[in-house]
CSV table of C-alpha atoms in Angstrom, one decimal:
chain,number,residue,atom,x,y,z
K,1,MET,CA,-43.8,50.8,84.5
K,2,SER,CA,-45.7,49.4,81.5
K,3,SER,CA,-45.0,50.8,78.0
K,4,PRO,CA,-47.8,52.5,76.2
K,5,ASP,CA,-48.3,49.5,73.9
K,6,SER,CA,-47.8,46.7,76.5
K,7,PRO,CA,-50.5,44.1,77.1
K,8,ALA,CA,-50.9,45.4,80.7
K,9,THR,CA,-51.6,48.9,79.4
K,10,SER,CA,-54.0,47.7,76.7
K,11,THR,CA,-55.9,45.7,79.3
K,12,ARG,CA,-56.0,48.7,81.7
K,13,HIS,CA,-57.3,51.0,78.9
K,14,ALA,CA,-59.9,48.4,77.8
K,15,LEU,CA,-61.2,48.1,81.4
K,16,ALA,CA,-61.3,51.8,81.8
K,17,GLY,CA,-63.2,52.2,78.5
K,18,VAL,CA,-65.8,49.6,79.6
K,19,LEU,CA,-66.2,51.4,83.0
K,20,ILE,CA,-66.7,54.8,81.2
K,21,LEU,CA,-69.3,53.1,79.0
K,22,LEU,CA,-70.9,51.6,82.1
K,23,GLY,CA,-71.1,55.0,83.6
K,24,LEU,CA,-72.9,56.3,80.6
K,25,VAL,CA,-75.4,53.4,80.6
K,26,GLN,CA,-76.1,53.9,84.3
K,27,GLN,CA,-76.7,57.6,83.7
K,28,ILE,CA,-79.2,56.8,81.0
K,29,LEU,CA,-80.9,54.1,83.1
K,30,GLY,CA,-81.2,56.8,85.8
K,31,PHE,CA,-83.5,58.8,83.6
K,32,THR,CA,-86.0,55.9,83.6
K,33,GLY,CA,-85.7,55.4,87.4
K,34,ALA,CA,-84.2,52.0,86.9
K,35,LEU,CA,-80.7,52.7,88.2
K,36,PRO,CA,-79.8,49.9,90.6
K,37,PHE,CA,-76.9,51.8,92.3
K,38,PRO,CA,-77.7,55.4,93.3
K,39,HIS,CA,-74.0,56.6,93.0
K,40,GLY,CA,-72.9,54.0,90.4
K,41,VAL,CA,-72.2,56.6,87.7
K,42,GLY,CA,-69.6,58.4,89.9
K,43,TYR,CA,-68.0,55.2,91.1
K,44,ALA,CA,-67.6,53.9,87.5
K,45,LEU,CA,-66.2,57.2,86.1
K,46,TRP,CA,-63.8,57.8,89.1
K,47,LEU,CA,-62.5,54.2,88.9
K,48,ALA,CA,-61.9,54.6,85.2
K,49,THR,CA,-60.1,57.9,85.9
K,50,LEU,CA,-57.8,56.2,88.5
K,51,LEU,CA,-57.0,53.4,86.0
K,52,LEU,CA,-56.0,56.0,83.4
K,53,TRP,CA,-54.4,58.5,85.8
K,54,ARG,CA,-50.8,57.8,84.8
K,55,ASP,CA,-51.7,58.4,81.1
K,56,ILE,CA,-53.3,61.9,81.7
K,57,PRO,CA,-51.0,64.7,80.6
K,58,ARG,CA,-48.9,66.0,83.5
K,59,ARG,CA,-50.3,69.5,83.5
K,60,THR,CA,-53.9,68.2,83.5
K,61,ARG,CA,-53.0,65.5,86.1
K,62,TRP,CA,-51.6,68.1,88.5
K,63,GLN,CA,-54.6,70.4,88.1
K,64,ALA,CA,-57.1,67.6,88.6
K,65,GLY,CA,-55.3,66.3,91.6
K,66,ALA,CA,-55.1,69.7,93.2
K,67,LEU,CA,-58.8,70.3,92.7
K,68,ALA,CA,-59.7,66.9,94.2
K,69,ILE,CA,-57.4,67.2,97.2
K,70,ILE,CA,-58.7,70.8,98.0
K,71,GLY,CA,-62.3,69.6,97.6
K,72,LEU,CA,-61.8,66.6,100.0
K,73,ALA,CA,-59.9,68.8,102.5
K,74,LEU,CA,-62.8,71.3,102.6
K,75,LEU,CA,-65.3,68.5,103.2
K,76,VAL,CA,-63.2,67.2,106.1
K,77,ILE,CA,-62.9,70.7,107.6
K,78,ALA,CA,-66.6,71.3,107.2
K,79,ARG,CA,-67.4,67.9,108.9
K,80,TRP,CA,-64.9,68.0,111.8
K,81,HIS,CA,-64.7,71.7,112.5
K,82,TYR,CA,-68.2,72.9,111.8
K,83,GLY,CA,-70.1,69.6,112.3
K,84,ALA,CA,-71.7,69.6,108.8
K,85,GLN,CA,-73.6,66.5,107.7
K,86,ILE,CA,-72.0,65.0,104.6
K,87,ALA,CA,-73.2,62.1,102.5
K,88,TRP,CA,-69.8,60.5,102.0
K,89,PRO,CA,-71.0,57.8,99.5
K,90,ALA,CA,-72.3,60.6,97.2
K,91,VAL,CA,-69.1,62.8,97.1
K,92,THR,CA,-68.0,61.1,93.8
K,93,SER,CA,-71.2,62.3,92.1
K,94,GLY,CA,-70.2,65.9,91.4
K,95,ASN,CA,-70.4,66.9,87.7
K,96,THR,CA,-71.1,63.2,86.7
K,97,TYR,CA,-74.1,64.4,84.7
K,98,VAL,CA,-71.7,66.7,82.6
K,99,ALA,CA,-69.1,64.0,82.3
K,100,ALA,CA,-71.7,61.5,81.2
K,101,MET,CA,-73.0,64.0,78.6
K,102,LEU,CA,-69.5,64.4,77.2
K,103,VAL,CA,-69.2,60.6,76.9
K,104,GLY,CA,-72.5,60.6,75.1
K,105,VAL,CA,-71.4,63.4,72.8
K,106,SER,CA,-68.3,61.4,71.8
K,107,PHE,CA,-70.6,59.0,69.9
K,108,ILE,CA,-71.0,61.8,67.3
K,109,GLY,CA,-67.9,60.2,65.7
K,110,LEU,CA,-70.0,57.1,64.9
K,111,ILE,CA,-72.7,58.9,63.0
K,112,GLY,CA,-72.5,58.3,59.2
K,113,ASN,CA,-69.2,57.9,57.4
K,114,ARG,CA,-69.3,54.0,57.6
K,115,SER,CA,-66.5,53.6,55.2
K,116,GLY,CA,-64.1,55.3,57.5
K,117,ARG,CA,-63.0,57.8,54.8
K,118,THR,CA,-63.1,61.5,55.4
K,119,ARG,CA,-65.1,63.6,53.0
K,120,PRO,CA,-63.0,66.1,51.1
K,121,LEU,CA,-63.2,69.6,52.6
K,122,GLY,CA,-64.4,72.5,50.5
K,123,ARG,CA,-62.8,75.9,50.3
K,124,PRO,CA,-62.7,77.4,53.8
K,125,ILE,CA,-64.3,80.7,54.8
K,126,THR,CA,-61.7,82.9,56.4
K,127,GLY,CA,-61.2,86.4,57.8
K,128,ARG,CA,-63.9,88.2,59.9
K,129,ARG,CA,-66.6,86.4,58.1
K,130,GLY,CA,-65.3,83.0,59.1
K,131,THR,CA,-64.7,84.0,62.7
K,132,LEU,CA,-68.2,85.5,62.9
K,133,GLY,CA,-69.6,82.3,61.4
K,134,THR,CA,-67.9,80.2,64.1
K,135,TRP,CA,-69.2,82.5,66.8
K,136,LEU,CA,-72.7,82.6,65.4
K,137,GLY,CA,-72.9,78.8,64.7
K,138,VAL,CA,-71.8,77.9,68.2
K,139,HIS,CA,-74.0,80.6,69.8
K,140,LEU,CA,-77.2,79.8,67.9
K,141,LEU,CA,-76.9,76.0,68.1
K,142,GLY,CA,-75.4,76.1,71.5
K,143,THR,CA,-78.5,77.7,73.0
K,144,ILE,CA,-80.1,74.3,72.4
K,145,LEU,CA,-77.3,71.7,72.2
K,146,ASN,CA,-75.1,73.4,74.9
K,147,LEU,CA,-71.5,72.1,75.2
K,148,SER,CA,-72.0,69.4,72.5
K,149,THR,CA,-72.1,72.2,69.8
K,150,VAL,CA,-68.5,73.1,70.6
K,151,PHE,CA,-67.4,69.6,69.8
K,152,MET,CA,-69.5,69.4,66.6
K,153,ILE,CA,-68.1,72.6,65.2
K,154,GLY,CA,-64.7,72.4,66.8
K,155,ASP,CA,-64.0,68.9,65.4
K,156,ARG,CA,-65.1,70.1,62.0
K,157,LEU,CA,-62.7,73.0,62.1
K,158,ALA,CA,-59.9,70.7,63.5
K,159,ARG,CA,-60.1,68.6,60.3
K,160,ARG,CA,-58.1,71.3,58.6
K,161,GLY,CA,-55.4,71.2,61.3
K,162,PRO,CA,-54.9,72.0,65.0
K,163,LEU,CA,-57.3,74.7,66.2
K,164,THR,CA,-55.7,78.2,66.4
K,165,THR,CA,-56.2,80.7,69.2
K,166,PRO,CA,-58.8,82.8,67.3
K,167,GLN,CA,-60.8,79.7,66.6
K,168,LEU,CA,-60.7,78.5,70.2
K,169,LEU,CA,-61.7,82.0,71.4
K,170,ALA,CA,-64.7,82.1,69.0
K,171,LEU,CA,-65.8,78.7,70.3
K,172,ASN,CA,-65.4,79.8,73.9
K,173,ARG,CA,-67.2,83.1,73.6
K,174,GLY,CA,-69.9,81.9,71.2
K,175,LEU,CA,-71.1,79.3,73.8
K,176,SER,CA,-70.5,81.3,77.0
K,177,SER,CA,-72.5,84.3,75.8
K,178,ALA,CA,-75.5,82.1,75.1
K,179,ALA,CA,-75.9,82.0,78.9
K,180,LEU,CA,-77.2,85.6,78.8
K,181,TRP,CA,-80.6,84.6,77.3
K,182,SER,CA,-81.0,80.9,76.4
K,183,PRO,CA,-83.9,79.2,78.2
K,184,PHE,CA,-82.3,75.8,77.6
K,185,PHE,CA,-78.9,76.6,79.2
K,186,ALA,CA,-77.8,75.1,82.5
K,187,SER,CA,-77.4,78.6,83.9
K,188,MET,CA,-81.1,79.4,83.2
K,189,GLY,CA,-82.1,76.2,85.0
K,190,VAL,CA,-80.1,77.1,88.1
K,191,VAL,CA,-81.4,80.7,88.1
K,192,MET,CA,-85.0,79.7,87.6
K,193,THR,CA,-84.6,77.5,90.7
K,194,LEU,CA,-83.1,80.2,92.8
K,195,ALA,CA,-85.4,83.0,91.6
K,196,PRO,CA,-88.7,81.4,90.5
K,197,GLY,CA,-90.5,84.7,90.4
K,198,MET,CA,-88.2,86.2,87.7
K,199,GLU,CA,-89.7,87.6,84.5
K,200,TYR,CA,-88.0,85.9,81.6
K,201,SER,CA,-89.4,88.4,78.9
K,202,ARG,CA,-87.3,91.1,80.5
K,203,ILE,CA,-84.3,88.9,80.8
K,204,LEU,CA,-84.6,88.2,77.1
K,205,ALA,CA,-85.1,91.8,76.2
K,206,VAL,CA,-81.8,92.8,77.9
K,207,GLY,CA,-79.8,89.5,77.5
K,208,LEU,CA,-80.2,88.9,73.8
K,209,PRO,CA,-79.0,92.3,72.6
K,210,LEU,CA,-76.1,92.0,75.0
K,211,ALA,CA,-75.2,88.6,73.6
K,212,LEU,CA,-75.2,90.0,70.0
K,213,LEU,CA,-73.0,92.8,71.1
K,214,SER,CA,-70.5,90.2,72.5
K,215,GLY,CA,-70.4,88.6,69.1
K,216,LEU,CA,-69.6,91.9,67.4
K,217,LEU,CA,-67.0,92.6,70.1
K,218,THR,CA,-65.4,89.2,69.6
K,219,THR,CA,-65.2,89.6,65.8
K,220,LEU,CA,-63.7,93.1,66.0
K,221,GLU,CA,-61.3,92.3,68.8
K,222,LEU,CA,-60.0,89.1,67.2
K,223,SER,CA,-59.5,90.8,63.8
K,224,ARG,CA,-57.5,93.5,65.6
K,225,ARG,CA,-55.3,91.2,67.6
K,226,PHE,CA,-54.8,88.4,65.0
K,227,ASP,CA,-54.3,88.0,61.3
K,228,LEU,CA,-57.5,86.1,60.4
K,229,ALA,CA,-56.7,85.9,56.6
K,230,GLU,CA,-55.7,82.2,56.9
K,231,VAL,CA,-58.0,81.3,59.9
K,232,SER,CA,-60.8,79.1,58.7
K,233,GLY,CA,-64.3,79.5,60.2
K,234,PHE,CA,-67.5,77.6,60.4
K,235,SER,CA,-69.7,77.8,57.3
K,236,LEU,CA,-73.4,78.5,57.9
K,237,SER,CA,-74.2,76.6,54.7
K,238,PRO,CA,-77.0,74.0,54.7
K,239,ARG,CA,-74.5,71.2,54.3
K,240,SER,CA,-72.5,72.3,57.4
K,241,LEU,CA,-75.6,72.9,59.4
K,242,LEU,CA,-77.4,69.6,58.5
K,243,MET,CA,-76.2,67.5,61.3
K,244,PRO,CA,-76.3,70.0,64.2
K,245,VAL,CA,-79.6,71.5,63.1
K,246,SER,CA,-81.1,67.9,62.8
K,247,MET,CA,-79.9,67.2,66.3
K,248,ALA,CA,-81.3,70.4,67.6
K,249,ILE,CA,-84.7,69.6,66.1
K,250,LEU,CA,-84.6,66.1,67.7
K,251,VAL,CA,-83.6,67.6,71.1
K,252,MET,CA,-86.6,70.1,70.9
K,253,LEU,CA,-88.9,67.2,70.0
K,254,PHE,CA,-87.9,65.2,73.0
K,255,HIS,CA,-87.8,68.3,75.3
K,256,PHE,CA,-91.3,69.5,74.5
K,257,GLN,CA,-93.2,66.3,73.4
K,258,LEU,CA,-91.6,63.0,74.2
K,259,THR,CA,-89.6,63.5,77.5
K,260,PRO,CA,-90.7,66.9,78.8
K,261,ARG,CA,-89.5,66.1,82.3
K,262,LEU,CA,-85.9,65.7,81.3
K,263,GLY,CA,-83.5,68.6,80.9
K,264,ILE,CA,-81.6,69.4,77.8
K,265,VAL,CA,-78.3,67.9,79.1
K,266,SER,CA,-80.1,64.7,80.0
K,267,ILE,CA,-81.7,64.4,76.5
K,268,ILE,CA,-78.4,65.0,74.8
K,269,THR,CA,-76.8,62.3,77.0
K,270,PHE,CA,-79.0,59.5,75.6
K,271,LEU,CA,-80.0,61.0,72.2
K,272,LEU,CA,-76.6,61.2,70.6
K,273,PRO,CA,-75.6,57.6,71.3
K,274,ALA,CA,-79.0,56.5,70.2
K,275,VAL,CA,-78.7,58.3,66.9
K,276,ALA,CA,-75.2,56.9,66.4
K,277,LEU,CA,-76.4,53.4,66.9
K,278,ALA,CA,-79.4,53.9,64.6
K,279,SER,CA,-77.2,55.3,61.9
K,280,ASN,CA,-75.0,52.2,62.0
K,281,LEU,CA,-77.8,49.5,62.3
K,282,PRO,CA,-78.6,49.5,58.5
K,283,ALA,CA,-75.1,48.0,58.0
K,284,GLY,CA,-76.0,45.1,60.3
K,285,PRO,CA,-75.8,44.3,64.1
K,286,ARG,CA,-72.3,42.9,63.8
K,287,TRP,CA,-70.9,46.1,62.2
K,288,THR,CA,-72.7,48.2,64.8
K,289,LEU,CA,-71.2,46.1,67.7
K,290,HIS,CA,-67.8,46.3,66.1
K,291,ARG,CA,-67.9,50.1,66.0
K,292,VAL,CA,-69.2,50.4,69.5
K,293,ARG,CA,-66.5,48.1,70.7
K,294,GLN,CA,-63.8,50.1,68.9
K,295,HIS,CA,-65.2,53.3,70.3
K,296,THR,CA,-65.2,51.9,73.8
K,297,LEU,CA,-61.6,50.6,73.6
K,298,THR,CA,-60.0,53.6,71.9
K,299,ARG,CA,-62.0,56.8,72.0
K,300,LEU,CA,-63.5,56.6,75.5
K,301,PRO,CA,-60.1,56.0,77.3
K,302,ALA,CA,-58.7,59.0,75.3
K,303,MET,CA,-61.3,61.2,77.1
K,304,ARG,CA,-59.4,60.7,80.4
K,305,GLY,CA,-58.3,64.3,80.6
K,306,GLU,CA,-61.8,65.7,80.1
K,307,ILE,CA,-63.4,63.3,82.6
K,308,ALA,CA,-60.7,63.8,85.2
K,309,LEU,CA,-61.0,67.6,85.1
K,310,PHE,CA,-64.8,67.6,85.3
K,311,LEU,CA,-65.0,65.1,88.2
K,312,SER,CA,-62.3,66.9,90.2
K,313,ALA,CA,-63.9,70.3,89.6
K,314,GLY,CA,-67.2,68.7,90.8
K,315,LEU,CA,-65.5,67.5,94.0
K,316,LEU,CA,-64.1,71.0,94.5
K,317,THR,CA,-67.5,72.6,94.0
K,318,LEU,CA,-69.1,70.2,96.5
K,319,GLY,CA,-66.4,70.8,99.1
K,320,LEU,CA,-66.4,74.6,98.7
K,321,SER,CA,-70.2,75.0,98.8
K,322,THR,CA,-70.4,72.6,101.8
K,323,PHE,CA,-67.7,74.5,103.6
K,324,VAL,CA,-69.2,78.0,102.9
K,325,ALA,CA,-72.7,76.8,104.0
K,326,ALA,CA,-71.3,75.3,107.3
K,327,ALA,CA,-69.1,78.4,108.0
K,328,THR,CA,-71.7,81.1,107.4
K,329,GLY,CA,-74.9,79.4,108.5
K,330,SER,CA,-78.3,80.2,106.9
K,331,GLU,CA,-79.6,83.2,109.0
K,332,TRP,CA,-77.2,86.0,107.9
K,333,ARG,CA,-78.2,88.2,104.9
K,334,LEU,CA,-75.6,89.9,102.7
K,335,PHE,CA,-78.0,92.8,101.6
K,336,SER,CA,-81.2,94.0,103.0
K,337,HIS,CA,-82.2,95.3,99.6
K,338,PHE,CA,-81.0,94.0,96.1
K,339,GLY,CA,-80.7,97.0,93.8
K,340,SER,CA,-78.3,98.1,91.0
K,341,ALA,CA,-75.4,98.8,93.3
K,342,GLN,CA,-75.7,95.4,95.0
K,343,ALA,CA,-76.2,93.7,91.6
K,344,VAL,CA,-73.0,95.3,90.2
K,345,THR,CA,-71.0,94.4,93.3
K,346,SER,CA,-72.3,90.8,93.2
K,347,PHE,CA,-71.6,90.5,89.5
K,348,LEU,CA,-68.0,91.7,89.8
K,349,ALA,CA,-67.4,89.4,92.9
K,350,ILE,CA,-68.6,86.3,91.0
K,351,VAL,CA,-66.5,87.1,87.9
K,352,VAL,CA,-63.4,87.7,90.1
K,353,SER,CA,-64.0,84.4,91.8
K,354,ALA,CA,-64.3,82.7,88.4
K,355,VAL,CA,-60.9,84.2,87.4
K,356,ALA,CA,-59.5,82.7,90.7
K,357,GLY,CA,-60.7,79.3,89.5
K,358,LEU,CA,-64.2,78.9,91.0
K,359,HIS,CA,-67.1,78.0,88.7
K,360,PRO,CA,-69.7,80.8,88.6
K,361,ILE,CA,-72.4,78.4,89.9
K,362,ILE,CA,-70.6,78.5,93.3
K,363,GLY,CA,-70.8,82.2,93.5
K,364,VAL,CA,-74.4,82.4,92.2
K,365,SER,CA,-75.5,79.7,94.7
K,366,VAL,CA,-73.7,81.2,97.6
K,367,LEU,CA,-75.1,84.6,96.8
K,368,ALA,CA,-78.7,83.3,96.6
K,369,SER,CA,-78.3,81.6,100.0
K,370,MET,CA,-77.4,85.0,101.5
K,371,LEU,CA,-80.3,87.0,100.0
K,372,ASP,CA,-84.0,87.4,100.7
K,373,LEU,CA,-85.3,88.4,97.3
K,374,ARG,CA,-88.7,90.0,96.9
K,375,GLY,CA,-90.7,91.0,93.8
K,376,SER,CA,-88.7,92.5,91.0
K,377,GLU,CA,-85.5,91.9,92.9
K,378,GLN,CA,-85.7,88.3,91.6
K,379,THR,CA,-85.5,89.5,87.9
K,380,LEU,CA,-82.5,91.7,88.7
K,381,PHE,CA,-80.8,88.9,90.6
K,382,ALA,CA,-81.5,86.5,87.7
K,383,PHE,CA,-79.9,88.7,85.1
K,384,THR,CA,-77.0,89.4,87.4
K,385,ALA,CA,-76.4,85.7,87.8
K,386,LEU,CA,-76.7,84.9,84.1
K,387,ALA,CA,-74.3,87.8,83.2
K,388,SER,CA,-71.8,86.6,85.7
K,389,TRP,CA,-72.1,83.1,84.4
K,390,ALA,CA,-71.6,84.3,80.8
K,391,VAL,CA,-68.5,86.4,81.6
K,392,GLY,CA,-67.2,84.1,84.3
K,393,THR,CA,-67.3,80.9,82.2
K,394,SER,CA,-65.5,82.7,79.3
K,395,VAL,CA,-62.6,83.8,81.4
K,396,GLY,CA,-62.5,81.2,84.2
K,397,PRO,CA,-59.8,78.6,83.7
K,398,LEU,CA,-61.9,75.9,85.4
K,399,SER,CA,-65.2,76.6,83.7
K,400,GLY,CA,-66.9,73.9,81.8
K,401,ILE,CA,-66.1,75.3,78.4
K,402,ASN,CA,-62.4,75.9,79.2
K,403,LEU,CA,-62.0,72.5,80.8
K,404,SER,CA,-63.6,70.9,77.7
K,405,LEU,CA,-61.3,72.9,75.3
K,406,GLN,CA,-58.3,71.8,77.4
K,407,GLY,CA,-59.3,68.2,77.5
K,408,ARG,CA,-60.4,68.0,73.8
K,409,TYR,CA,-57.9,70.2,72.1
K,410,GLY,CA,-55.0,70.6,74.5
K,411,VAL,CA,-55.2,74.3,75.2
K,412,SER,CA,-54.5,75.4,78.7
K,413,GLY,CA,-57.5,76.9,80.6
K,414,TYR,CA,-55.1,79.6,82.0
K,415,ARG,CA,-54.0,80.5,78.4
K,416,MET,CA,-57.7,81.0,77.5
K,417,MET,CA,-58.1,83.1,80.6
K,418,ARG,CA,-55.2,85.4,79.6
K,419,HIS,CA,-56.6,85.8,76.1
K,420,ASN,CA,-60.1,86.6,77.4
K,421,VAL,CA,-59.2,89.2,80.1
K,422,GLY,CA,-59.7,92.1,77.7
K,423,TYR,CA,-62.9,90.7,76.4
K,424,ALA,CA,-64.2,90.1,79.9
K,425,LEU,CA,-63.4,93.7,81.0
K,426,LEU,CA,-65.2,95.2,78.0
K,427,LEU,CA,-68.2,92.9,78.3
K,428,SER,CA,-68.4,93.6,82.0
K,429,GLY,CA,-68.7,97.3,81.2
K,430,LEU,CA,-71.7,96.5,79.0
K,431,VAL,CA,-73.2,94.3,81.7
K,432,VAL,CA,-73.0,97.1,84.2
K,433,VAL,CA,-74.9,99.4,81.8
K,434,ALA,CA,-77.4,96.6,81.3
K,435,ILE,CA,-77.9,96.1,85.0
K,436,LEU,CA,-78.5,99.9,85.5
K,437,THR,CA,-81.0,99.8,82.6
K,438,LEU,CA,-82.9,96.8,83.9
K,439,ASP,CA,-83.1,98.2,87.4
K,440,ALA,CA,-84.5,101.4,86.1
K,441,TRP,CA,-87.0,99.5,84.0
K,442,LEU,CA,-88.3,97.3,86.8
């Protein structure tokens, strides 16, 4: 076996980095309709993952391998036992849009700081105020920038040292709770597709206060469980907010004016690399190419854990959803009427499935396929789906936020789950009250 510094390993890493960059470029080309290979993004990212497989940390490697094997097994069973039609060339495409976004977000490291020196850090904000600042910063900016905000703020906090458990929990809960009301979140896009007749104003009226309560709950709970005196938080000062707020403004400009047909995730995927290139061009094309080359050969291969987890989770999602659809058919209905009792039952079932390792999008999609929603039932279903997404992604070990924290900062998704169980139980109680309130209002 080649040593970590051997020429064979360096060549393998370089090839994998080029493939990851090629996957990003193909994803961006796909936004213009100029993608020559329909599934080329998945092929490039999976091939890079296979090249880097031996370098992925063992725990992550076993987890990603199990997800991929289970997903493939479910696809095989759905095809040969139930006769489901499966587009085999497309099975590598699950979660590639998220993986490509993560690759695009990694270019944040090339924005500014051309000298390579790190700016001195000011005095940190600690205690409850610092933790609340982290939650609030991720929550407010995450409503627009989604998962990329976690890396912007998390990397800034990590400059002072490895992230602590309270910091990781604040990042996790700040982002996941934004699913309760943000119109730009992936959860809202899914829900609007499944329940096009929902009333967003009522979702906002219930979801936003609930999200703020989750922030208060997080701050009080973490201050009770941990000594926050030395735990630094994110400062909401203008200097700290300059870059993420600027990016949020650019994202909104593209979303509403320049590229209204593209979703937020797609805009982030191409916008962050473009800004990174533009910030380096004043130093000359040669310098810009040097930094891109260095990023491709070092930073992109280092993302192997994140990419492997997302691709494998995407394969599991595809396998499970295909299997469930083939096994249950499309005629059976779970509930003849969707009221508060059915909403609470559905919410709890989706959260429990998230704890078991399934992404809430699976439960939400399967639930929608077994319902015939009419009138105000769509609004109640929409809130139920968003609430289960918010709670499920915070506690689920295989959710996007926890997979990202594991791949980026090395914290186990199951460790995050254990620390979030109490929070999930308390927030679930608030969600049940909100469901009863919304049902009475409709």
